[in-house]
PDB file of C-alpha atoms and ligand atoms in Angstrom:
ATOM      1  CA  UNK I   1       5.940  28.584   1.991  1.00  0.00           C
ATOM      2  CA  UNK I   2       3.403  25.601   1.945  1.00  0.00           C
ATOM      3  CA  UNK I   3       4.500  24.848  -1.410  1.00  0.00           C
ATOM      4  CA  UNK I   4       8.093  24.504  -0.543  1.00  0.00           C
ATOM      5  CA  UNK I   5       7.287  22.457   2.683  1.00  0.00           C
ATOM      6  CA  UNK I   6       4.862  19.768   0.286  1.00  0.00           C
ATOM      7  CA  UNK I   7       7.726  20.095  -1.498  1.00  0.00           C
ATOM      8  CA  UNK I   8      10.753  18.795   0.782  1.00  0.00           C
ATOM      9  CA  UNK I   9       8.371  16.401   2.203  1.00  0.00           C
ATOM     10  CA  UNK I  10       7.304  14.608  -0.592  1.00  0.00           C
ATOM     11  CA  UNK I  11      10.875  13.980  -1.932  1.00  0.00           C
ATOM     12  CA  UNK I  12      14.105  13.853  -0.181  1.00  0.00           C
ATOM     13  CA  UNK I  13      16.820  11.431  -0.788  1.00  0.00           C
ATOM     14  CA  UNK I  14      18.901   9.151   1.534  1.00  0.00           C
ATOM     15  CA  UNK I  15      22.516   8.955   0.226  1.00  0.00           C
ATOM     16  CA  UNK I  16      21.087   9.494  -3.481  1.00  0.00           C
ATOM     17  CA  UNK I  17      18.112   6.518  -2.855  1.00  0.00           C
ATOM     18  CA  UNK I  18      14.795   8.234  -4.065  1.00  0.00           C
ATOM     19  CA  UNK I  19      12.221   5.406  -3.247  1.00  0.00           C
ATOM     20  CA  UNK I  20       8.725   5.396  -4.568  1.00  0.00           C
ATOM     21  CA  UNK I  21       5.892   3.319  -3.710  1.00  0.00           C
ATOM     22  CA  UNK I  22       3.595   2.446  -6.315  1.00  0.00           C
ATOM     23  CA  UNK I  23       0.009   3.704  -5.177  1.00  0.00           C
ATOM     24  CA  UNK I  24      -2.319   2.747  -7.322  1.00  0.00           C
ATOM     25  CA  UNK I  25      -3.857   0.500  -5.048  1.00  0.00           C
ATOM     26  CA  UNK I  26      -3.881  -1.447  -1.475  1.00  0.00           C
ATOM     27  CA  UNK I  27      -1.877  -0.335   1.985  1.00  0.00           C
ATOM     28  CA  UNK I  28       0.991   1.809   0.470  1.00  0.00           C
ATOM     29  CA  UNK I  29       0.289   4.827   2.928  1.00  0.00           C
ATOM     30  CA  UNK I  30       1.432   1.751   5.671  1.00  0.00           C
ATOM     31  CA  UNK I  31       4.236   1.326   3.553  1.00  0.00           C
ATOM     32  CA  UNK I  32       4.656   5.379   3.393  1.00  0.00           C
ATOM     33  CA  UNK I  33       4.478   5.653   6.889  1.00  0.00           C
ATOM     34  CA  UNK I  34       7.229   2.853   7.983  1.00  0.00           C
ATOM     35  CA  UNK I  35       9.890   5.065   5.406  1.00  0.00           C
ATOM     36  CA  UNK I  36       8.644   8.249   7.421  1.00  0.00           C
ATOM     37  CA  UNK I  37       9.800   6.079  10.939  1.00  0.00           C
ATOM     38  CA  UNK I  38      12.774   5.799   9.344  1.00  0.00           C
ATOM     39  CA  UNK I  39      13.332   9.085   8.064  1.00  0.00           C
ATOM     40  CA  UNK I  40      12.862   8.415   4.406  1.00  0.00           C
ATOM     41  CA  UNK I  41      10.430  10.995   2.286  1.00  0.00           C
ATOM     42  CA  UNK I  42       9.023   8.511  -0.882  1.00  0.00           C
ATOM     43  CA  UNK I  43       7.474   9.537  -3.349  1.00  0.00           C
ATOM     44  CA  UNK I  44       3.688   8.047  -4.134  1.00  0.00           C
ATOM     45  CA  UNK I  45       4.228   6.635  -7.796  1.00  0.00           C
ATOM     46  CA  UNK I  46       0.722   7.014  -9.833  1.00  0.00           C
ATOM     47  CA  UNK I  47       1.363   7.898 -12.827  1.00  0.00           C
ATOM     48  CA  UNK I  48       4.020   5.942 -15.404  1.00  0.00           C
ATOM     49  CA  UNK I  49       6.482   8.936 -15.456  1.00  0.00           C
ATOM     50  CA  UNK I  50       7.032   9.327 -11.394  1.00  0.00           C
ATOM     51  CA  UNK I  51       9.147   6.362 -11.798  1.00  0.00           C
ATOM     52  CA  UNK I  52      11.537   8.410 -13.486  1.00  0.00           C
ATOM     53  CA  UNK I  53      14.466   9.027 -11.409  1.00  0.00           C
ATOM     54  CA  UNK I  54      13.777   6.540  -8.457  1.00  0.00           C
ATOM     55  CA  UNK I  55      16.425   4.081  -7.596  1.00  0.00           C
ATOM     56  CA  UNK I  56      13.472   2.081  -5.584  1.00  0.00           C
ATOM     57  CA  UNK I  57      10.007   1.070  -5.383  1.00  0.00           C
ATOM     58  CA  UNK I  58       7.940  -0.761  -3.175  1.00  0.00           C
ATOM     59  CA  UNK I  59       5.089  -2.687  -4.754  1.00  0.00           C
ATOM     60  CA  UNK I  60       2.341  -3.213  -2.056  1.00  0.00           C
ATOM     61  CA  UNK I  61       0.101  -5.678  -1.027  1.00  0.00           C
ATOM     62  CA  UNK I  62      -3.852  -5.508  -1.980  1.00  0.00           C
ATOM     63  CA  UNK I  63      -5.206  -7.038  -4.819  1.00  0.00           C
ATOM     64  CA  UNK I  64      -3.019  -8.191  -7.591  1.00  0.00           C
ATOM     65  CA  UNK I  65      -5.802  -8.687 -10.001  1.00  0.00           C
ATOM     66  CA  UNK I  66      -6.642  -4.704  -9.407  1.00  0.00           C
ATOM     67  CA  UNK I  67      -3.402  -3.682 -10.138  1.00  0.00           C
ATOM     68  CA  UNK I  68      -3.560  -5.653 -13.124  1.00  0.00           C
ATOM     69  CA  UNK I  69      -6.404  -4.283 -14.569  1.00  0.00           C
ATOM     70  CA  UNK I  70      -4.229  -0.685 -13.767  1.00  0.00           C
ATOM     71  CA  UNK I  71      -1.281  -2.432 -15.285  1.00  0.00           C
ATOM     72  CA  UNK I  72      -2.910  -3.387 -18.560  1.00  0.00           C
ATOM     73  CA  UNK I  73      -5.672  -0.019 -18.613  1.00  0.00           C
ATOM     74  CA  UNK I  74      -2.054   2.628 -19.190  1.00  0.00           C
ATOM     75  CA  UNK I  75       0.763   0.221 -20.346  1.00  0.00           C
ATOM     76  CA  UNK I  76       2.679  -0.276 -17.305  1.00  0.00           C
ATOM     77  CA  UNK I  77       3.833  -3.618 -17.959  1.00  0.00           C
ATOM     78  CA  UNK I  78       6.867  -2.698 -20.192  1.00  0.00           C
ATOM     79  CA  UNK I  79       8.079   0.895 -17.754  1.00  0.00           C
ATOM     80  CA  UNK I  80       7.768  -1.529 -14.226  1.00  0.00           C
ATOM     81  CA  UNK I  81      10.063  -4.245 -16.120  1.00  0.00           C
ATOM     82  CA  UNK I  82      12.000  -2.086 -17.592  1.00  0.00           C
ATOM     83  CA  UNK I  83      12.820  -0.144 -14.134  1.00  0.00           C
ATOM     84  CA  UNK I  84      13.110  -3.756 -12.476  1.00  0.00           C
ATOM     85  CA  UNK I  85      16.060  -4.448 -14.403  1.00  0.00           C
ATOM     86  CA  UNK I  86      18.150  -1.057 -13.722  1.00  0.00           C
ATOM     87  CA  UNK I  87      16.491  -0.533 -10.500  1.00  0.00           C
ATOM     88  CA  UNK I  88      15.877  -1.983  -6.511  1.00  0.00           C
ATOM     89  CA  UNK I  89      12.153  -3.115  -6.256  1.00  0.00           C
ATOM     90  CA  UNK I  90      10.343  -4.993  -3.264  1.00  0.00           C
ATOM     91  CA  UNK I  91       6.867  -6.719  -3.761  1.00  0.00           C
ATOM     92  CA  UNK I  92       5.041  -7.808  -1.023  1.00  0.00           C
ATOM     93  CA  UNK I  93       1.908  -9.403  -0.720  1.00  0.00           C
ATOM     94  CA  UNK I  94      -0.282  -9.121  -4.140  1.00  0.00           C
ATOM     95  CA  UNK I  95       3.119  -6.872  -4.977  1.00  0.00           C
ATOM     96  CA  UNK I  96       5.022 -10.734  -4.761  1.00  0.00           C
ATOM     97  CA  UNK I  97       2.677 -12.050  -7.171  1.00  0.00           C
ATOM     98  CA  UNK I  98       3.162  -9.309  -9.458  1.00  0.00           C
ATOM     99  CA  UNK I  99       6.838 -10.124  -9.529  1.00  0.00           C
ATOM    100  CA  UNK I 100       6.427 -13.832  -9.891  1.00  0.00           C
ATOM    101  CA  UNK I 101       7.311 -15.034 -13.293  1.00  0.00           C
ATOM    102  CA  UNK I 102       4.569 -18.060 -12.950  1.00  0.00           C
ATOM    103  CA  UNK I 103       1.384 -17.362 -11.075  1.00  0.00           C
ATOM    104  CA  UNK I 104      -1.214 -20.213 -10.340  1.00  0.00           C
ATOM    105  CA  UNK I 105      -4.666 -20.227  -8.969  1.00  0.00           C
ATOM    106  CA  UNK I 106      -5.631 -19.019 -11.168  1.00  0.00           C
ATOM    107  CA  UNK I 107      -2.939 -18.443 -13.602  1.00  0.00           C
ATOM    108  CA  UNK I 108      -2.565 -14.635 -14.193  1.00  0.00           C
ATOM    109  CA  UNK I 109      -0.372 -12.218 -16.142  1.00  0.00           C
ATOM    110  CA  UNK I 110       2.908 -10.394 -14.358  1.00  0.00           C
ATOM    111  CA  UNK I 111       6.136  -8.801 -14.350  1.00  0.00           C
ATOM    112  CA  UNK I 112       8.071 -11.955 -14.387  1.00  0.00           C
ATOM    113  CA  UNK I 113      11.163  -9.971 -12.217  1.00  0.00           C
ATOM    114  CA  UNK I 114      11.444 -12.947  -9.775  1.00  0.00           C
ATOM    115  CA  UNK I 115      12.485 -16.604 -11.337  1.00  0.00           C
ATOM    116  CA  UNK I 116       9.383 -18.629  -9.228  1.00  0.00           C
ATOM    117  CA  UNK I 117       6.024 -19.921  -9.316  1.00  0.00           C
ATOM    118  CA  UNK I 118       3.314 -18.418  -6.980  1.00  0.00           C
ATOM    119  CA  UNK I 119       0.066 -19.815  -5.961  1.00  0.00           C
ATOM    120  CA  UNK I 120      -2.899 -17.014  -5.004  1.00  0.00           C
ATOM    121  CA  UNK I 121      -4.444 -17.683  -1.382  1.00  0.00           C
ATOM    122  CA  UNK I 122      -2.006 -20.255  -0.832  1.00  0.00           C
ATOM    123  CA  UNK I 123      -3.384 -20.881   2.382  1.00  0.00           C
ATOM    124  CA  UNK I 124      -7.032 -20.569   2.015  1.00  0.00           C
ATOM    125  CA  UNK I 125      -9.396 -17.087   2.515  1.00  0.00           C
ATOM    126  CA  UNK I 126      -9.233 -14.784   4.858  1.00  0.00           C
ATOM    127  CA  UNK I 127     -10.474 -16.466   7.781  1.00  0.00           C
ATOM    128  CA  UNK I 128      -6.857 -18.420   6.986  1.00  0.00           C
ATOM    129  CA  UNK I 129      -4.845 -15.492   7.309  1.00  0.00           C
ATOM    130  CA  UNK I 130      -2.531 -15.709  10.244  1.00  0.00           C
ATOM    131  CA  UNK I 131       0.278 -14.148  12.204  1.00  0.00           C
ATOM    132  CA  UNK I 132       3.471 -16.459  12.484  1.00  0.00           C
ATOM    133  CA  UNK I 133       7.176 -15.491  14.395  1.00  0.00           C
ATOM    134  CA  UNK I 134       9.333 -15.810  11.877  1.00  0.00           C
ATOM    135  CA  UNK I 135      12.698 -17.249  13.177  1.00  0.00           C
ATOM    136  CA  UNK I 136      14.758 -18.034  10.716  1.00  0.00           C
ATOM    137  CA  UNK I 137      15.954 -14.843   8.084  1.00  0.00           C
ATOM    138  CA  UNK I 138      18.614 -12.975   7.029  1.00  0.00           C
ATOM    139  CA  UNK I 139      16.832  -9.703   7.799  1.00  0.00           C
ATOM    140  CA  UNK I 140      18.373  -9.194  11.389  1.00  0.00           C
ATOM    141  CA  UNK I 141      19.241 -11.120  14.380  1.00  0.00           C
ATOM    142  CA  UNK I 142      15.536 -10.702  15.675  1.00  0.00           C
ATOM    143  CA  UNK I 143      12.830 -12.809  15.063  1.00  0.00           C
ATOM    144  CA  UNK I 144      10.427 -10.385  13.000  1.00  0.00           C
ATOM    145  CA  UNK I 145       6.096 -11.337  12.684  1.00  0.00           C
ATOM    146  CA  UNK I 146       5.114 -12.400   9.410  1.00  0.00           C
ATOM    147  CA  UNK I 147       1.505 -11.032   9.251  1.00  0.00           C
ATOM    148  CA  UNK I 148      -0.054 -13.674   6.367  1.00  0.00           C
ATOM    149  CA  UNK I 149      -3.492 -11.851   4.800  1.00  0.00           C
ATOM    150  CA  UNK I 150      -4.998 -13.951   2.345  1.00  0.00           C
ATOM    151  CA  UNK I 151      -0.975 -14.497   1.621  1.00  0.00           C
ATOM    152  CA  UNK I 152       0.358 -16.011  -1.535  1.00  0.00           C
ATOM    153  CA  UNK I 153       2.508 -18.937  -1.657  1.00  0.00           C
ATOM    154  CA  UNK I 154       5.749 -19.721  -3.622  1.00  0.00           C
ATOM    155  CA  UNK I 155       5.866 -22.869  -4.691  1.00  0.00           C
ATOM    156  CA  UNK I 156       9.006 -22.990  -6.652  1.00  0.00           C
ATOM    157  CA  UNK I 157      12.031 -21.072  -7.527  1.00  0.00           C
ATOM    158  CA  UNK I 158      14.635 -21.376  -9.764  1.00  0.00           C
ATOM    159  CA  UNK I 159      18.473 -21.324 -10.379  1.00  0.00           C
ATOM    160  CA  UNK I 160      19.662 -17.954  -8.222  1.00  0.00           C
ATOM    161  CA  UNK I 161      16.493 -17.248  -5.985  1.00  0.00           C
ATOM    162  CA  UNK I 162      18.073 -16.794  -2.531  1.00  0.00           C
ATOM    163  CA  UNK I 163      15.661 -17.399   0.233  1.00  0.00           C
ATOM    164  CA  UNK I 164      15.594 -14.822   3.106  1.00  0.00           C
ATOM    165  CA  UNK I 165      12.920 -15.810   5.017  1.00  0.00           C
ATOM    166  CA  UNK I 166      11.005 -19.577   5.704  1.00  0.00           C
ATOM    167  CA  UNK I 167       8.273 -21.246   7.990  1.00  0.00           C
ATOM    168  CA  UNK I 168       7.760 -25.215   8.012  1.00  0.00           C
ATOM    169  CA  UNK I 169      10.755 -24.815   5.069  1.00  0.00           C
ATOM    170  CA  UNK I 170       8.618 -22.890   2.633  1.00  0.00           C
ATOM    171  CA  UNK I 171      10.230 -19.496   1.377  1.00  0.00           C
ATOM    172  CA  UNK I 172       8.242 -16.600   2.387  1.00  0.00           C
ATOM    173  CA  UNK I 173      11.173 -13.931   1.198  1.00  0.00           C
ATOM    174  CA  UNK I 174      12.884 -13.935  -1.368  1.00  0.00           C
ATOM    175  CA  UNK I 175      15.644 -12.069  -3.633  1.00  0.00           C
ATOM    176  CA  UNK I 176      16.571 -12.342  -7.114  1.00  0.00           C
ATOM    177  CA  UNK I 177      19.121  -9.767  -8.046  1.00  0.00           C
ATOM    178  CA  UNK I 178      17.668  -6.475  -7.665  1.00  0.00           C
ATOM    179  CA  UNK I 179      14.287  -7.430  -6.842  1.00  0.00           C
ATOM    180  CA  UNK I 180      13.038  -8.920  -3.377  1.00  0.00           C
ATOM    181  CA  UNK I 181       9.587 -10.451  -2.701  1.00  0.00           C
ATOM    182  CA  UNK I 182       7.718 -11.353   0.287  1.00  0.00           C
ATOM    183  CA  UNK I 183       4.721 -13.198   0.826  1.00  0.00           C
ATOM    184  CA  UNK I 184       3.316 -11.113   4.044  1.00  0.00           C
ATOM    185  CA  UNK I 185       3.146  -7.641   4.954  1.00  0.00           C
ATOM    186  CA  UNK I 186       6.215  -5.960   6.999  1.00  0.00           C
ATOM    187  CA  UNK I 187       4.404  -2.492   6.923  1.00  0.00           C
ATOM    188  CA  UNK I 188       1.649  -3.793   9.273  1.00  0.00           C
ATOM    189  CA  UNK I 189       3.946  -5.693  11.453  1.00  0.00           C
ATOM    190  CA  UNK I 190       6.518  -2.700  11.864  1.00  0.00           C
ATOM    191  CA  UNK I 191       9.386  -4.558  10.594  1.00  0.00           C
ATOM    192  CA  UNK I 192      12.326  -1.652  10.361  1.00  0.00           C
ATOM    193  CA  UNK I 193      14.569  -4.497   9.802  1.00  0.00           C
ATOM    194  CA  UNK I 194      13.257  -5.476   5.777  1.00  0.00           C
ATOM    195  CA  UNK I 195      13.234  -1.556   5.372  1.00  0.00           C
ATOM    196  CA  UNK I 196      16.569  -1.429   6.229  1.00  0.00           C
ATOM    197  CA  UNK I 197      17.697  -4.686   4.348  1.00  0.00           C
ATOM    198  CA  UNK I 198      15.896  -3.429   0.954  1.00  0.00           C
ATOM    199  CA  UNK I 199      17.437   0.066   1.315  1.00  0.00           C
ATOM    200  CA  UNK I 200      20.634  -1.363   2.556  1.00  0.00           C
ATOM    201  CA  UNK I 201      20.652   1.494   5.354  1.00  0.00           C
TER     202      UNK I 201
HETATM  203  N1  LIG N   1      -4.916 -12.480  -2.201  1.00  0.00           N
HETATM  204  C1  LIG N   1      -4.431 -11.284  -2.809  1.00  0.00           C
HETATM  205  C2  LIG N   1      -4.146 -11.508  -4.298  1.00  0.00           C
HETATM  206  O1  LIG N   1      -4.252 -12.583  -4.755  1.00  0.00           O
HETATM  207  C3  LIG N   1      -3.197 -10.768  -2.118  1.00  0.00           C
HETATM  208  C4  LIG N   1      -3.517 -10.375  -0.715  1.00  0.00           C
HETATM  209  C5  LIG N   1      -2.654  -9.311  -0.142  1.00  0.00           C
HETATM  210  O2  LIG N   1      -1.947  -8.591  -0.839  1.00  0.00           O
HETATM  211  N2  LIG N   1      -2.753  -9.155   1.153  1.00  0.00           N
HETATM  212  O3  LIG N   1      -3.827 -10.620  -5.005  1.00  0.00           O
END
């Protein structure tokens, strides 16, 4: 009876979208918890194989050297690119950085999903991590809160990088085909509307 309940919780689908969130590392149960709001069961993705069969994944925020070190320890480098290009996937945070095909200070290895260059701590340490309205998107009509913790930057982006979201002019989200990336962290703010957006629900 248990069984069957773990069971339908830990994997129902939304029009045939089976979303995962990788959870290997940093605030994916916040991540978890925002899909629950909106009615969507994920899946937590730890091992290589419970990526097959999702159509989505959320890549969280935390620290993206950590999940490298996880990346490179099993081989994950060549399944998360691979399911980049078929599937939808949405970095944020250290997940951004991941996704980045260039990543400064200092330079690092990634994914290289998202046509742009990304600078680590962009705007400082942690005492320089800040909360900041963001006005202009294409998430909703609200504004949404762009909660910045020891947030990357993107400092360029190439040929067919859409910006979705900016502050002072510099892109803080991002989409490249199937893949979006954003700088801060919509789970802690609460922001249904990205949810929505990536899951086109
Ligand atoms: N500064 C972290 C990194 O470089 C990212 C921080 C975050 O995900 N909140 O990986």
């Amino acid at each position: 009876m248990w069984q069957n309940f773990q069971k339908r919780r830990n994997f129902q689908t939304v029009d045939g979208k089976k979303v995962g969130v990788l959870a290997l590392q940093g605030d994916f149960s916040l991540h978890i918890k925002m899909l629950n709001t909106l009615g969507i069961e994920s899946k937590e993705v730890k091992k290589i194989e419970d990526l097959k069969e999702l159509t989505h994944l959320i890549i969280p925020g935390g620290e993206s050297t950590t999940l490298l070190n996880f990346f490179q320890k099993e081989n994950w480098f060549e399944p998360l690119k691979d399911f980049s290009r078929k599937n939808k996937v949405m970095g944020t945070c250290a997940g951004a950085i991941l996704l980045a095909e260039e990543v400064e200070n200092p330079q690092q290895e990634s994914l290289k999903v998202i046509p742009m260059k990304i600078r680590r701590n962009g705007y400082g340490r942690q005492v320089d991590s800040f909360i900041k309205k963001i006005e202009k998107h294409s998430f909703g009509e609200k504004p949404i809160e762009g909660v910045f913790i020891r947030a990357p930057r993107i400092i360029s982006i190439k040929e067919g990088v859409k910006v979705l979201a900016e502050i002072n002019g510099e892109p803080v989200a991002v989409e490249y085909k199937n893949a979006l990336a954003l700088t801060f962290h919509p789970e802690v703010s609460e922001e249904e509307a990205v949810y929505k957006y990536f899951l086109r629900i």
